[in-house]
Amino acid sequence: MDLAAVHAALAGKSYSSVAPLCDDLFLQAASRGAATDGWPYAVHLLAHLYLNDLNSARFLWKSTPQEAKDARPELAAVWRIGQCLWNRDYAGVYAAAQGFEWSPEIADFVAAFLGHHFVVWVGKSGDSDVHTYTSWKSYRKRIFQLLTSAYSTISVADVAHFMGMNEEDATNYAMQNGWSLDAAARMLTVVKPKVKTNQKLDASKLQRLTECVFHLEH
């Protein structure tokens, strides 16, 4: 099975292209009846999570052979991230990502998914390298944008929970993005981004925002 295109995308950090590449190659292999024993299920699954395509991620997990699930701890670790995303357990996403020693092949991809200056330790037998990457297509950035849209004020503790940070880091992150802090009340005041006056309200976007706010608060 030729996975050169997938490896090239990973090496070039073209992470948005990995899911469609894997989908096409997997379908080609299936149509030829080729064995998929060596298929990079963990990479394929993470690629869907990177695009926030949870339905495709769930379908891939359900269709993955049980032998692969049982034999590949890294695949199971990626799925734990997916489960947290599905359940909107934002803090759990970070706990799942940081609680596993990722292989060099996928560590960069996990760091890009988290999308902040996240230190990923990789290595074997105690020998580790440190890789730090920043991705603007970040999970953390998406959550912060959601909080900005959903709240006018919010507690430091809640921001820390949703962002998967400690309270000091969450406060610093928010203030760096223009929010203000009431230190006595431990409350943050949200600064809304400027909206173009000619921008039309999309009813479908409003519905999605309403659903997201509901899940954040329940």
PDB file of N, CA and C in Angstrom, residues 109-201:
ATOM      1  N   PHE A 109       1.404  16.120  14.708  1.00  0.00           N
ATOM      2  CA  PHE A 109       0.006  16.258  14.300  1.00  0.00           C
ATOM      3  C   PHE A 109      -0.868  16.561  15.526  1.00  0.00           C
ATOM      4  N   VAL A 110      -0.610  15.874  16.620  1.00  0.00           N
ATOM      5  CA  VAL A 110      -1.362  16.131  17.853  1.00  0.00           C
ATOM      6  C   VAL A 110      -1.111  17.556  18.331  1.00  0.00           C
ATOM      7  N   ALA A 111       0.146  17.999  18.261  1.00  0.00           N
ATOM      8  CA  ALA A 111       0.473  19.359  18.672  1.00  0.00           C
ATOM      9  C   ALA A 111      -0.259  20.379  17.816  1.00  0.00           C
ATOM     10  N   ALA A 112      -0.312  20.134  16.517  1.00  0.00           N
ATOM     11  CA  ALA A 112      -1.009  21.051  15.623  1.00  0.00           C
ATOM     12  C   ALA A 112      -2.505  21.056  15.903  1.00  0.00           C
ATOM     13  N   PHE A 113      -3.038  19.900  16.244  1.00  0.00           N
ATOM     14  CA  PHE A 113      -4.462  19.828  16.593  1.00  0.00           C
ATOM     15  C   PHE A 113      -4.752  20.690  17.819  1.00  0.00           C
ATOM     16  N   LEU A 114      -3.946  20.557  18.835  1.00  0.00           N
ATOM     17  CA  LEU A 114      -4.167  21.360  20.036  1.00  0.00           C
ATOM     18  C   LEU A 114      -3.946  22.844  19.755  1.00  0.00           C
ATOM     19  N   GLY A 115      -2.972  23.120  18.894  1.00  0.00           N
ATOM     20  CA  GLY A 115      -2.839  24.443  18.332  1.00  0.00           C
ATOM     21  C   GLY A 115      -2.383  25.541  19.270  1.00  0.00           C
ATOM     22  N   HIS A 116      -1.481  25.261  20.140  1.00  0.00           N
ATOM     23  CA  HIS A 116      -0.875  26.299  20.944  1.00  0.00           C
ATOM     24  C   HIS A 116       0.554  25.860  21.203  1.00  0.00           C
ATOM     25  N   HIS A 117       1.328  26.620  21.936  1.00  0.00           N
ATOM     26  CA  HIS A 117       2.719  26.242  22.191  1.00  0.00           C
ATOM     27  C   HIS A 117       2.738  25.091  23.184  1.00  0.00           C
ATOM     28  N   PHE A 118       2.290  23.942  22.684  1.00  0.00           N
ATOM     29  CA  PHE A 118       2.130  22.738  23.505  1.00  0.00           C
ATOM     30  C   PHE A 118       3.352  21.864  23.327  1.00  0.00           C
ATOM     31  N   VAL A 119       3.985  21.511  24.419  1.00  0.00           N
ATOM     32  CA  VAL A 119       5.190  20.688  24.366  1.00  0.00           C
ATOM     33  C   VAL A 119       4.813  19.222  24.356  1.00  0.00           C
ATOM     34  N   VAL A 120       5.215  18.547  23.321  1.00  0.00           N
ATOM     35  CA  VAL A 120       4.932  17.121  23.184  1.00  0.00           C
ATOM     36  C   VAL A 120       6.223  16.342  23.371  1.00  0.00           C
ATOM     37  N   TRP A 121       6.217  15.471  24.348  1.00  0.00           N
ATOM     38  CA  TRP A 121       7.396  14.645  24.613  1.00  0.00           C
ATOM     39  C   TRP A 121       7.257  13.329  23.873  1.00  0.00           C
ATOM     40  N   VAL A 122       8.276  13.044  23.062  1.00  0.00           N
ATOM     41  CA  VAL A 122       8.255  11.792  22.322  1.00  0.00           C
ATOM     42  C   VAL A 122       9.586  11.090  22.533  1.00  0.00           C
ATOM     43  N   GLY A 123       9.570   9.768  22.404  1.00  0.00           N
ATOM     44  CA  GLY A 123      10.816   9.051  22.530  1.00  0.00           C
ATOM     45  C   GLY A 123      10.620   7.698  23.159  1.00  0.00           C
ATOM     46  N   LYS A 124      11.663   6.949  23.212  1.00  0.00           N
ATOM     47  CA  LYS A 124      11.628   5.601  23.777  1.00  0.00           C
ATOM     48  C   LYS A 124      12.795   5.439  24.751  1.00  0.00           C
ATOM     49  N   SER A 125      12.576   4.544  25.700  1.00  0.00           N
ATOM     50  CA  SER A 125      13.616   4.187  26.673  1.00  0.00           C
ATOM     51  C   SER A 125      14.165   5.415  27.381  1.00  0.00           C
ATOM     52  N   GLY A 126      13.287   6.399  27.641  1.00  0.00           N
ATOM     53  CA  GLY A 126      13.714   7.577  28.384  1.00  0.00           C
ATOM     54  C   GLY A 126      14.359   8.663  27.552  1.00  0.00           C
ATOM     55  N   ASP A 127      14.644   8.398  26.279  1.00  0.00           N
ATOM     56  CA  ASP A 127      15.244   9.418  25.423  1.00  0.00           C
ATOM     57  C   ASP A 127      14.125  10.183  24.741  1.00  0.00           C
ATOM     58  N   SER A 128      14.023  11.497  25.022  1.00  0.00           N
ATOM     59  CA  SER A 128      12.907  12.282  24.515  1.00  0.00           C
ATOM     60  C   SER A 128      13.394  13.526  23.798  1.00  0.00           C
ATOM     61  N   ASP A 129      12.637  13.921  22.820  1.00  0.00           N
ATOM     62  CA  ASP A 129      12.856  15.181  22.130  1.00  0.00           C
ATOM     63  C   ASP A 129      11.643  16.048  22.385  1.00  0.00           C
ATOM     64  N   VAL A 130      11.831  17.336  22.295  1.00  0.00           N
ATOM     65  CA  VAL A 130      10.739  18.262  22.511  1.00  0.00           C
ATOM     66  C   VAL A 130      10.428  18.970  21.203  1.00  0.00           C
ATOM     67  N   HIS A 131       9.144  18.962  20.838  1.00  0.00           N
ATOM     68  CA  HIS A 131       8.692  19.638  19.631  1.00  0.00           C
ATOM     69  C   HIS A 131       7.610  20.638  20.013  1.00  0.00           C
ATOM     70  N   THR A 132       7.762  21.872  19.577  1.00  0.00           N
ATOM     71  CA  THR A 132       6.769  22.887  19.885  1.00  0.00           C
ATOM     72  C   THR A 132       6.275  23.502  18.585  1.00  0.00           C
ATOM     73  N   TYR A 133       4.988  23.500  18.408  1.00  0.00           N
ATOM     74  CA  TYR A 133       4.398  24.028  17.186  1.00  0.00           C
ATOM     75  C   TYR A 133       3.194  24.901  17.501  1.00  0.00           C
ATOM     76  N   THR A 134       2.875  25.809  16.594  1.00  0.00           N
ATOM     77  CA  THR A 134       1.691  26.640  16.729  1.00  0.00           C
ATOM     78  C   THR A 134       0.855  26.491  15.473  1.00  0.00           C
ATOM     79  N   SER A 135      -0.427  26.272  15.620  1.00  0.00           N
ATOM     80  CA  SER A 135      -1.341  26.160  14.486  1.00  0.00           C
ATOM     81  C   SER A 135      -2.496  27.121  14.690  1.00  0.00           C
ATOM     82  N   TRP A 136      -2.770  27.900  13.673  1.00  0.00           N
ATOM     83  CA  TRP A 136      -3.889  28.839  13.780  1.00  0.00           C
ATOM     84  C   TRP A 136      -5.206  28.129  13.621  1.00  0.00           C
ATOM     85  N   LYS A 137      -5.193  26.934  13.081  1.00  0.00           N
ATOM     86  CA  LYS A 137      -6.424  26.151  12.982  1.00  0.00           C
ATOM     87  C   LYS A 137      -6.525  25.333  14.250  1.00  0.00           C
ATOM     88  N   SER A 138      -6.558  26.009  15.369  1.00  0.00           N
ATOM     89  CA  SER A 138      -6.428  25.316  16.634  1.00  0.00           C
ATOM     90  C   SER A 138      -7.754  25.035  17.295  1.00  0.00           C
ATOM     91  N   TYR A 139      -7.753  23.931  17.996  1.00  0.00           N
ATOM     92  CA  TYR A 139      -8.924  23.603  18.812  1.00  0.00           C
ATOM     93  C   TYR A 139      -9.123  24.674  19.884  1.00  0.00           C
ATOM     94  N   ARG A 140      -8.055  25.078  20.539  1.00  0.00           N
ATOM     95  CA  ARG A 140      -8.167  26.073  21.597  1.00  0.00           C
ATOM     96  C   ARG A 140      -8.718  27.385  21.063  1.00  0.00           C
ATOM     97  N   LYS A 141      -8.270  27.778  19.884  1.00  0.00           N
ATOM     98  CA  LYS A 141      -8.766  29.031  19.309  1.00  0.00           C
ATOM     99  C   LYS A 141     -10.262  28.940  19.013  1.00  0.00           C
ATOM    100  N   ARG A 142     -10.710  27.776  18.534  1.00  0.00           N
ATOM    101  CA  ARG A 142     -12.142  27.604  18.238  1.00  0.00           C
ATOM    102  C   ARG A 142     -12.967  27.728  19.518  1.00  0.00           C
ATOM    103  N   ILE A 143     -12.472  27.133  20.610  1.00  0.00           N
ATOM    104  CA  ILE A 143     -13.201  27.221  21.872  1.00  0.00           C
ATOM    105  C   ILE A 143     -13.234  28.663  22.370  1.00  0.00           C
ATOM    106  N   PHE A 144     -12.125  29.376  22.244  1.00  0.00           N
ATOM    107  CA  PHE A 144     -12.095  30.770  22.693  1.00  0.00           C
ATOM    108  C   PHE A 144     -13.072  31.620  21.877  1.00  0.00           C
ATOM    109  N   GLN A 145     -13.132  31.378  20.575  1.00  0.00           N
ATOM    110  CA  GLN A 145     -14.075  32.117  19.742  1.00  0.00           C
ATOM    111  C   GLN A 145     -15.512  31.820  20.144  1.00  0.00           C
ATOM    112  N   LEU A 146     -15.769  30.579  20.505  1.00  0.00           N
ATOM    113  CA  LEU A 146     -17.115  30.205  20.947  1.00  0.00           C
ATOM    114  C   LEU A 146     -17.473  30.928  22.249  1.00  0.00           C
ATOM    115  N   LEU A 147     -16.546  30.953  23.184  1.00  0.00           N
ATOM    116  CA  LEU A 147     -16.792  31.661  24.438  1.00  0.00           C
ATOM    117  C   LEU A 147     -17.015  33.154  24.188  1.00  0.00           C
ATOM    118  N   THR A 148     -16.260  33.709  23.263  1.00  0.00           N
ATOM    119  CA  THR A 148     -16.415  35.128  22.936  1.00  0.00           C
ATOM    120  C   THR A 148     -17.810  35.411  22.394  1.00  0.00           C
ATOM    121  N   SER A 149     -18.320  34.492  21.584  1.00  0.00           N
ATOM    122  CA  SER A 149     -19.652  34.676  21.009  1.00  0.00           C
ATOM    123  C   SER A 149     -20.761  34.443  22.022  1.00  0.00           C
ATOM    124  N   ALA A 150     -20.508  33.554  22.978  1.00  0.00           N
ATOM    125  CA  ALA A 150     -21.582  33.105  23.862  1.00  0.00           C
ATOM    126  C   ALA A 150     -21.742  33.933  25.130  1.00  0.00           C
ATOM    127  N   TYR A 151     -20.684  34.611  25.575  1.00  0.00           N
ATOM    128  CA  TYR A 151     -20.716  35.268  26.882  1.00  0.00           C
ATOM    129  C   TYR A 151     -20.353  36.741  26.776  1.00  0.00           C
ATOM    130  N   SER A 152     -20.849  37.517  27.742  1.00  0.00           N
ATOM    131  CA  SER A 152     -20.388  38.895  27.926  1.00  0.00           C
ATOM    132  C   SER A 152     -19.466  38.963  29.137  1.00  0.00           C
ATOM    133  N   THR A 153     -19.756  38.158  30.157  1.00  0.00           N
ATOM    134  CA  THR A 153     -18.850  37.977  31.297  1.00  0.00           C
ATOM    135  C   THR A 153     -18.818  36.489  31.630  1.00  0.00           C
ATOM    136  N   ILE A 154     -17.693  36.057  32.157  1.00  0.00           N
ATOM    137  CA  ILE A 154     -17.539  34.641  32.482  1.00  0.00           C
ATOM    138  C   ILE A 154     -16.466  34.513  33.559  1.00  0.00           C
ATOM    139  N   SER A 155     -16.620  33.541  34.419  1.00  0.00           N
ATOM    140  CA  SER A 155     -15.651  33.374  35.502  1.00  0.00           C
ATOM    141  C   SER A 155     -14.326  32.828  34.978  1.00  0.00           C
ATOM    142  N   VAL A 156     -13.261  33.172  35.688  1.00  0.00           N
ATOM    143  CA  VAL A 156     -11.936  32.656  35.341  1.00  0.00           C
ATOM    144  C   VAL A 156     -11.934  31.130  35.391  1.00  0.00           C
ATOM    145  N   ALA A 157     -12.604  30.572  36.385  1.00  0.00           N
ATOM    146  CA  ALA A 157     -12.637  29.110  36.541  1.00  0.00           C
ATOM    147  C   ALA A 157     -13.284  28.445  35.333  1.00  0.00           C
ATOM    148  N   ASP A 158     -14.367  29.054  34.820  1.00  0.00           N
ATOM    149  CA  ASP A 158     -15.047  28.458  33.670  1.00  0.00           C
ATOM    150  C   ASP A 158     -14.184  28.540  32.416  1.00  0.00           C
ATOM    151  N   VAL A 159     -13.514  29.665  32.214  1.00  0.00           N
ATOM    152  CA  VAL A 159     -12.628  29.793  31.055  1.00  0.00           C
ATOM    153  C   VAL A 159     -11.513  28.757  31.136  1.00  0.00           C
ATOM    154  N   ALA A 160     -10.938  28.594  32.315  1.00  0.00           N
ATOM    155  CA  ALA A 160      -9.871  27.609  32.494  1.00  0.00           C
ATOM    156  C   ALA A 160     -10.366  26.207  32.179  1.00  0.00           C
ATOM    157  N   HIS A 161     -11.591  25.904  32.617  1.00  0.00           N
ATOM    158  CA  HIS A 161     -12.156  24.580  32.360  1.00  0.00           C
ATOM    159  C   HIS A 161     -12.339  24.340  30.870  1.00  0.00           C
ATOM    160  N   PHE A 162     -12.993  25.282  30.187  1.00  0.00           N
ATOM    161  CA  PHE A 162     -13.291  25.093  28.770  1.00  0.00           C
ATOM    162  C   PHE A 162     -12.033  25.092  27.908  1.00  0.00           C
ATOM    163  N   MET A 163     -11.022  25.867  28.323  1.00  0.00           N
ATOM    164  CA  MET A 163      -9.805  25.989  27.527  1.00  0.00           C
ATOM    165  C   MET A 163      -8.763  24.933  27.875  1.00  0.00           C
ATOM    166  N   GLY A 164      -9.008  24.173  28.938  1.00  0.00           N
ATOM    167  CA  GLY A 164      -8.042  23.155  29.317  1.00  0.00           C
ATOM    168  C   GLY A 164      -6.750  23.733  29.862  1.00  0.00           C
ATOM    169  N   MET A 165      -6.852  24.859  30.586  1.00  0.00           N
ATOM    170  CA  MET A 165      -5.693  25.543  31.149  1.00  0.00           C
ATOM    171  C   MET A 165      -5.852  25.680  32.656  1.00  0.00           C
ATOM    172  N   ASN A 166      -4.758  26.051  33.326  1.00  0.00           N
ATOM    173  CA  ASN A 166      -4.927  26.477  34.701  1.00  0.00           C
ATOM    174  C   ASN A 166      -5.456  27.911  34.687  1.00  0.00           C
ATOM    175  N   GLU A 167      -5.888  28.398  35.836  1.00  0.00           N
ATOM    176  CA  GLU A 167      -6.554  29.695  35.875  1.00  0.00           C
ATOM    177  C   GLU A 167      -5.622  30.852  35.501  1.00  0.00           C
ATOM    178  N   GLU A 168      -4.374  30.761  35.902  1.00  0.00           N
ATOM    179  CA  GLU A 168      -3.430  31.839  35.566  1.00  0.00           C
ATOM    180  C   GLU A 168      -3.223  31.927  34.057  1.00  0.00           C
ATOM    181  N   ASP A 169      -3.010  30.768  33.410  1.00  0.00           N
ATOM    182  CA  ASP A 169      -2.786  30.769  31.965  1.00  0.00           C
ATOM    183  C   ASP A 169      -4.047  31.200  31.215  1.00  0.00           C
ATOM    184  N   ALA A 170      -5.206  30.756  31.710  1.00  0.00           N
ATOM    185  CA  ALA A 170      -6.461  31.142  31.057  1.00  0.00           C
ATOM    186  C   ALA A 170      -6.674  32.647  31.141  1.00  0.00           C
ATOM    187  N   THR A 171      -6.385  33.221  32.301  1.00  0.00           N
ATOM    188  CA  THR A 171      -6.521  34.670  32.474  1.00  0.00           C
ATOM    189  C   THR A 171      -5.581  35.423  31.541  1.00  0.00           C
ATOM    190  N   ASN A 172      -4.344  34.967  31.464  1.00  0.00           N
ATOM    191  CA  ASN A 172      -3.371  35.621  30.586  1.00  0.00           C
ATOM    192  C   ASN A 172      -3.796  35.523  29.130  1.00  0.00           C
ATOM    193  N   TYR A 173      -4.268  34.352  28.735  1.00  0.00           N
ATOM    194  CA  TYR A 173      -4.709  34.144  27.354  1.00  0.00           C
ATOM    195  C   TYR A 173      -5.849  35.103  27.022  1.00  0.00           C
ATOM    196  N   ALA A 174      -6.837  35.195  27.923  1.00  0.00           N
ATOM    197  CA  ALA A 174      -7.989  36.058  27.686  1.00  0.00           C
ATOM    198  C   ALA A 174      -7.592  37.523  27.614  1.00  0.00           C
ATOM    199  N   MET A 175      -6.725  37.946  28.511  1.00  0.00           N
ATOM    200  CA  MET A 175      -6.322  39.352  28.543  1.00  0.00           C
ATOM    201  C   MET A 175      -5.454  39.714  27.337  1.00  0.00           C
ATOM    202  N   GLN A 176      -4.678  38.741  26.866  1.00  0.00           N
ATOM    203  CA  GLN A 176      -3.906  38.980  25.649  1.00  0.00           C
ATOM    204  C   GLN A 176      -4.812  39.165  24.436  1.00  0.00           C
ATOM    205  N   ASN A 177      -6.031  38.649  24.545  1.00  0.00           N
ATOM    206  CA  ASN A 177      -7.005  38.798  23.462  1.00  0.00           C
ATOM    207  C   ASN A 177      -8.006  39.924  23.752  1.00  0.00           C
ATOM    208  N   GLY A 178      -7.653  40.810  24.671  1.00  0.00           N
ATOM    209  CA  GLY A 178      -8.430  42.020  24.875  1.00  0.00           C
ATOM    210  C   GLY A 178      -9.462  41.979  25.972  1.00  0.00           C
ATOM    211  N   TRP A 179      -9.646  40.833  26.635  1.00  0.00           N
ATOM    212  CA  TRP A 179     -10.615  40.756  27.724  1.00  0.00           C
ATOM    213  C   TRP A 179     -10.054  41.478  28.953  1.00  0.00           C
ATOM    214  N   SER A 180     -10.940  41.886  29.849  1.00  0.00           N
ATOM    215  CA  SER A 180     -10.504  42.554  31.075  1.00  0.00           C
ATOM    216  C   SER A 180     -10.878  41.710  32.284  1.00  0.00           C
ATOM    217  N   LEU A 181     -10.108  41.872  33.340  1.00  0.00           N
ATOM    218  CA  LEU A 181     -10.261  41.042  34.537  1.00  0.00           C
ATOM    219  C   LEU A 181     -10.715  41.870  35.725  1.00  0.00           C
ATOM    220  N   ASP A 182     -11.737  41.370  36.423  1.00  0.00           N
ATOM    221  CA  ASP A 182     -12.104  41.876  37.743  1.00  0.00           C
ATOM    222  C   ASP A 182     -11.461  40.907  38.733  1.00  0.00           C
ATOM    223  N   ALA A 183     -10.284  41.288  39.244  1.00  0.00           N
ATOM    224  CA  ALA A 183      -9.498  40.373  40.065  1.00  0.00           C
ATOM    225  C   ALA A 183     -10.221  39.979  41.344  1.00  0.00           C
ATOM    226  N   ALA A 184     -10.975  40.916  41.926  1.00  0.00           N
ATOM    227  CA  ALA A 184     -11.670  40.619  43.180  1.00  0.00           C
ATOM    228  C   ALA A 184     -12.761  39.583  42.981  1.00  0.00           C
ATOM    229  N   ALA A 185     -13.520  39.714  41.899  1.00  0.00           N
ATOM    230  CA  ALA A 185     -14.630  38.799  41.636  1.00  0.00           C
ATOM    231  C   ALA A 185     -14.204  37.570  40.843  1.00  0.00           C
ATOM    232  N   ARG A 186     -12.952  37.580  40.352  1.00  0.00           N
ATOM    233  CA  ARG A 186     -12.449  36.487  39.506  1.00  0.00           C
ATOM    234  C   ARG A 186     -13.356  36.289  38.291  1.00  0.00           C
ATOM    235  N   MET A 187     -13.743  37.428  37.673  1.00  0.00           N
ATOM    236  CA  MET A 187     -14.603  37.420  36.486  1.00  0.00           C
ATOM    237  C   MET A 187     -13.895  38.123  35.341  1.00  0.00           C
ATOM    238  N   LEU A 188     -14.125  37.608  34.137  1.00  0.00           N
ATOM    239  CA  LEU A 188     -13.557  38.204  32.929  1.00  0.00           C
ATOM    240  C   LEU A 188     -14.677  38.840  32.116  1.00  0.00           C
ATOM    241  N   THR A 189     -14.412  40.025  31.609  1.00  0.00           N
ATOM    242  CA  THR A 189     -15.354  40.700  30.720  1.00  0.00           C
ATOM    243  C   THR A 189     -14.903  40.483  29.284  1.00  0.00           C
ATOM    244  N   VAL A 190     -15.798  39.972  28.470  1.00  0.00           N
ATOM    245  CA  VAL A 190     -15.488  39.595  27.094  1.00  0.00           C
ATOM    246  C   VAL A 190     -15.503  40.831  26.201  1.00  0.00           C
ATOM    247  N   VAL A 191     -14.552  40.898  25.291  1.00  0.00           N
ATOM    248  CA  VAL A 191     -14.540  41.941  24.270  1.00  0.00           C
ATOM    249  C   VAL A 191     -14.956  41.301  22.956  1.00  0.00           C
ATOM    250  N   LYS A 192     -16.081  41.741  22.421  1.00  0.00           N
ATOM    251  CA  LYS A 192     -16.601  41.173  21.185  1.00  0.00           C
ATOM    252  C   LYS A 192     -15.825  41.718  19.989  1.00  0.00           C
ATOM    253  N   PRO A 193     -15.590  40.882  18.982  1.00  0.00           N
ATOM    254  CA  PRO A 193     -14.941  41.384  17.768  1.00  0.00           C
ATOM    255  C   PRO A 193     -15.877  42.313  17.019  1.00  0.00           C
ATOM    256  N   LYS A 194     -15.291  43.266  16.311  1.00  0.00           N
ATOM    257  CA  LYS A 194     -16.104  44.184  15.527  1.00  0.00           C
ATOM    258  C   LYS A 194     -16.778  43.435  14.377  1.00  0.00           C
ATOM    259  N   VAL A 195     -18.045  43.741  14.172  1.00  0.00           N
ATOM    260  CA  VAL A 195     -18.817  43.087  13.115  1.00  0.00           C
ATOM    261  C   VAL A 195     -19.133  44.113  12.032  1.00  0.00           C
ATOM    262  N   LYS A 196     -18.952  43.730  10.785  1.00  0.00           N
ATOM    263  CA  LYS A 196     -19.273  44.632   9.681  1.00  0.00           C
ATOM    264  C   LYS A 196     -20.753  44.963   9.692  1.00  0.00           C
ATOM    265  N   THR A 197     -21.052  46.221   9.471  1.00  0.00           N
ATOM    266  CA  THR A 197     -22.450  46.660   9.544  1.00  0.00           C
ATOM    267  C   THR A 197     -23.315  46.065   8.451  1.00  0.00           C
ATOM    268  N   ASN A 198     -22.691  45.680   7.348  1.00  0.00           N
ATOM    269  CA  ASN A 198     -23.483  45.123   6.247  1.00  0.00           C
ATOM    270  C   ASN A 198     -23.561  43.605   6.287  1.00  0.00           C
ATOM    271  N   GLN A 199     -23.058  43.034   7.377  1.00  0.00           N
ATOM    272  CA  GLN A 199     -23.068  41.579   7.498  1.00  0.00           C
ATOM    273  C   GLN A 199     -24.475  41.097   7.830  1.00  0.00           C
ATOM    274  N   LYS A 200     -24.968  40.135   7.087  1.00  0.00           N
ATOM    275  CA  LYS A 200     -26.295  39.591   7.295  1.00  0.00           C
ATOM    276  C   LYS A 200     -26.247  38.425   8.275  1.00  0.00           C
ATOM    277  N   LEU A 201     -27.275  38.313   9.066  1.00  0.00           N
ATOM    278  CA  LEU A 201     -27.347  37.226  10.031  1.00  0.00           C
ATOM    279  C   LEU A 201     -27.774  35.950   9.337  1.00  0.00           C
TER     280      LEU A 201
END
